[in-house]
Amino acid sequence: MTTQVPGDALVSLNAVNKHYGQLHVLKDINLNVRKGEVVVVIGPSGSGKSTLCRAINRLETIDDGVIKIDGKVLPEEGKELAKLRADVGMVFQSFNLFAHKTILENVTLGPIKVKGLSKTEADKDAMALLERVGVGHQAPKLPAQLSGGQQQRVAIARALAMKPKVMLFDEPTSALDPEMINEVLDVMIQLAKEGMTMIVVTHEMGFARKAADRVVFMADGQIVEDATPEEFFTNPKSSRAKDFLSKLLTH
Amino acid sequence: MTAFMTRRKSLLVAASAALALSLSACGGSSTSTSNPPVAEKPSFAADTTMAKLSSAGKIVIGTKFDQPLFGQKGLDGKPVGFDVEMGKLIAGKLGIPADKIEWKETVSANREQFIKNGDVDIIVATYTINDKRKAEVSFAGPYYEAGQALMVNKDNTSITKPEDVKGKNVCSVTGSTPAATIVEKYGAVLVPAATYSACLEPLRNKQVEAITTDNVILAGFVAKEPDAFKLASDQTFTKEPYGIGLKKDDTVFRNWINDQLEAFDKDGSYKKAWEATAGTVIKTAPTLPAINRHSRLSAPLPLRQPKEPMDVIIENLPQYWDGFLRTLFLSVVSGIIALIFGTILAAARVSPIAALRGFSMTYVEIVRNTPLTIAFFFAAVVLPRLGVTFQQFEVAAIIALSAYTSAFIAEAVRSGVNSVPVGQAEAARSIGMKFSQVLSLIILPQALRTVIPPMINILIALVKNSSVAGAFYVLELFGYGRQLANANGDAVLWVLVGVAFFYLLITVPLGYVATVVERKVAIAR
């Protein structure tokens, strides 16, 4: 395991546990992510990687342990939590664009309502972001009129509009048709190059190889390996990881 | 005890009697307080109490014969006082001169019975309006608000307001409401007596510093002995509204008297009547209290009986229309309140605060699972007992209907909220929105679209439910229908066909609106 100075971490999880009834989904998780780092979380389904990702902005509550964002302990419900969430961008598997709002409104709603930007300012920023992810011409449409890949890129733009300190991606390409996966990954790779701190739960090994600084392998609610992509893919240490990788490669 | 009068007073009576004699000869267009103007051949709608009294040319008015300044029998056997003046003014508007009024003595115990038996046409007799009496008779007015006051010796200057009696001896009748008020609210030391007259000697001897009860009773004592006593102040510190009693539910007559009272106030005859009577002691002339109109809309229309059963609808179209408007009014107001309150309840149901969730769930479950009649009973009977009184039964009906309907709205909105994918809320929360923003900007706008069809069904039910109001003194469409059915035993079927038609006139368009809205706002996912 790579050792880090905790004070250095933008996101830090310390001895985090969570149960769903009898099921122990997060077992004593310790993880630190430094500023600018791209961490890819992989593992078989049911290993707790999505729960881990969602716990970081408290969409899932935890039973014990401490999660800190930029040195601040994640607050309980309320105004403080909302404020902190604005600093943590989140991209979901099923996009979750606001179905009754246009593409442009999806991106401007947060800046206007949460950050208090004027509509003109928010519109200008939003258009720039939409151009950047390649869907500028779709701005006046409703989400349902866009393809999955386009919707997911809008979702990334929506998260970026809040100028977050860290971006969480919860299986961002799992719901996409194969031909649309790359357009989303390209945007993410670009983002990683620009120095965004990212935690990405994915099955896309190609992305992990290309963009990740570290790969975290989870199984049965535990972090089993935490290594560089090179190390992990060429020389996995645990039998669980070997098993997992062998299954991927045979396909 | 009532034979005494001040010199001034007896002179006044004598003078007005003389005036009455001289003026009746020349047409009776007098402006004297004792002989108010008499309307020349006033015309009233057929079948109304006004028309009957006016054409009979006489009226029987009940009043007190022993209440100085308000209703007290004079030496000539005719009562004088403020109540008597009010009676004369009303009679005048009916075209009945003062000498055609038959005055009957009524005392507190027999007033309701006199009205019910038809012994009197109206009662003006320091008659306090209260809910118990309203169950037996109807009241016009109030035309005066009496209230608790303090009477002191003439030379007393230390007591001018109720706060001044703290720690001082005050006389009142054992166990009376004024006695309790002066002790509990103002900290006086009570010296109890059996009657108010029994308080007079202790006051004269300065064993007590004041006597307390209604200002009207006290003013009576002052009128008898103006050199010994005075009212501490013209102000009262409780409110006792005096009304004009009449036959229960003669709403047309009641509204007409109310209109006259307001006219007396405007043309100055109210003030003049006061100054000539009670004003001799209570110098500050009262202002006419706000008239208490039970029915928000105009008086119900008299019914007509047709020759052919089918014609019952055509002949009574105005009645149906009136009932239709009242039903529409009840439904629209209750509907709007229920939509707002129901949405708030639904929001509470999904809120992160456990107490709000608990309240909302309890409210919805209790209200949704009890009959509407209970809600009406609660609003119309229980709330007034708890001290929440309404001037209009419509208010109680609106409270009941909206409280009841909001529970259903809350459930519909909640199911709409549940129909919005959970990811919508998560996405909204993850960009830093607060709970209220998530709800108002993301969840509710989407929920309301899916909720419109069930919501319209609830509103249609509300329109039909408003018919229950008919059983609680609100005359709406169904209430008219019932009256028409009672009056036209041979045409009940047609009466009900008419009622159904007017309900459909509201509910069918609502259903149409539902279809259109549903098509328009269907949102693609």
mmCIF file of C-alpha atoms in Angstrom, chain A residues 54 57-59 77 79 82 85-86 88 90 92 96-101 109-110 113-114 144 158 162, chain B residues 352 421-434 437 441-443 445-446 449 523-525:
data_model
loop_
_atom_site.group_PDB
_atom_site.id
_atom_site.type_symbol
_atom_site.label_atom_id
_atom_site.label_comp_id
_atom_site.label_asym_id
_atom_site.label_seq_id
_atom_site.Cartn_x
_atom_site.Cartn_y
_atom_site.Cartn_z
ATOM 1 C CA ARG A 54 -21.718 7.597 -2.470
ATOM 2 C CA ASN A 57 -20.798 13.023 -0.310
ATOM 3 C CA ARG A 58 -23.096 11.380 2.214
ATOM 4 C CA LEU A 59 -25.706 10.095 -0.209
ATOM 5 C CA GLU A 77 -27.786 16.716 7.403
ATOM 6 C CA LYS A 79 -27.071 23.572 5.476
ATOM 7 C CA ALA A 82 -25.387 21.095 1.358
ATOM 8 C CA ARG A 85 -21.712 18.825 -1.357
ATOM 9 C CA ALA A 86 -21.423 21.813 -3.664
ATOM 10 C CA VAL A 88 -17.986 17.552 -4.466
ATOM 11 C CA MET A 90 -21.031 13.672 -8.625
ATOM 12 C CA PHE A 92 -24.228 8.935 -11.682
ATOM 13 C CA ASN A 96 -30.080 11.743 -13.372
ATOM 14 C CA LEU A 97 -30.514 14.886 -15.435
ATOM 15 C CA PHE A 98 -33.497 16.914 -14.209
ATOM 16 C CA ALA A 99 -36.166 15.613 -16.572
ATOM 17 C CA HIS A 100 -38.325 18.767 -16.535
ATOM 18 C CA LYS A 101 -35.467 21.195 -17.222
ATOM 19 C CA LEU A 109 -29.631 25.540 -11.802
ATOM 20 C CA GLY A 110 -26.876 24.833 -9.254
ATOM 21 C CA LYS A 113 -29.811 28.578 -6.839
ATOM 22 C CA VAL A 114 -26.882 27.410 -4.717
ATOM 23 C CA ALA A 144 -35.027 12.844 -23.012
ATOM 24 C CA ARG A 158 -23.569 20.066 -14.550
ATOM 25 C CA MET A 162 -20.234 24.100 -9.385
ATOM 26 C CA PRO B 352 -35.679 14.815 7.151
ATOM 27 C CA PRO B 421 -36.958 8.617 -9.502
ATOM 28 C CA VAL B 422 -34.783 8.823 -6.411
ATOM 29 C CA GLY B 423 -31.825 9.770 -8.626
ATOM 30 C CA GLN B 424 -33.439 13.160 -9.286
ATOM 31 C CA ALA B 425 -33.239 14.042 -5.612
ATOM 32 C CA GLU B 426 -29.730 12.605 -5.309
ATOM 33 C CA ALA B 427 -28.503 14.632 -8.260
ATOM 34 C CA ALA B 428 -30.062 17.762 -6.806
ATOM 35 C CA ARG B 429 -28.545 17.132 -3.396
ATOM 36 C CA SER B 430 -25.151 16.405 -4.911
ATOM 37 C CA ILE B 431 -24.970 19.873 -6.468
ATOM 38 C CA GLY B 432 -25.503 21.338 -3.014
ATOM 39 C CA MET B 433 -29.231 22.066 -2.931
ATOM 40 C CA LYS B 434 -30.957 22.288 0.426
ATOM 41 C CA GLN B 437 -34.795 23.528 -2.889
ATOM 42 C CA LEU B 441 -37.319 22.952 -7.701
ATOM 43 C CA ILE B 442 -36.885 19.298 -8.603
ATOM 44 C CA ILE B 443 -39.319 16.935 -6.902
ATOM 45 C CA PRO B 445 -42.664 20.201 -10.216
ATOM 46 C CA GLN B 446 -42.211 16.666 -11.539
ATOM 47 C CA ARG B 449 -47.481 16.524 -13.257
ATOM 48 C CA ILE B 523 -43.093 14.501 -19.497
ATOM 49 C CA ALA B 524 -40.716 12.336 -21.413
ATOM 50 C CA ARG B 525 -38.185 10.252 -19.565
#
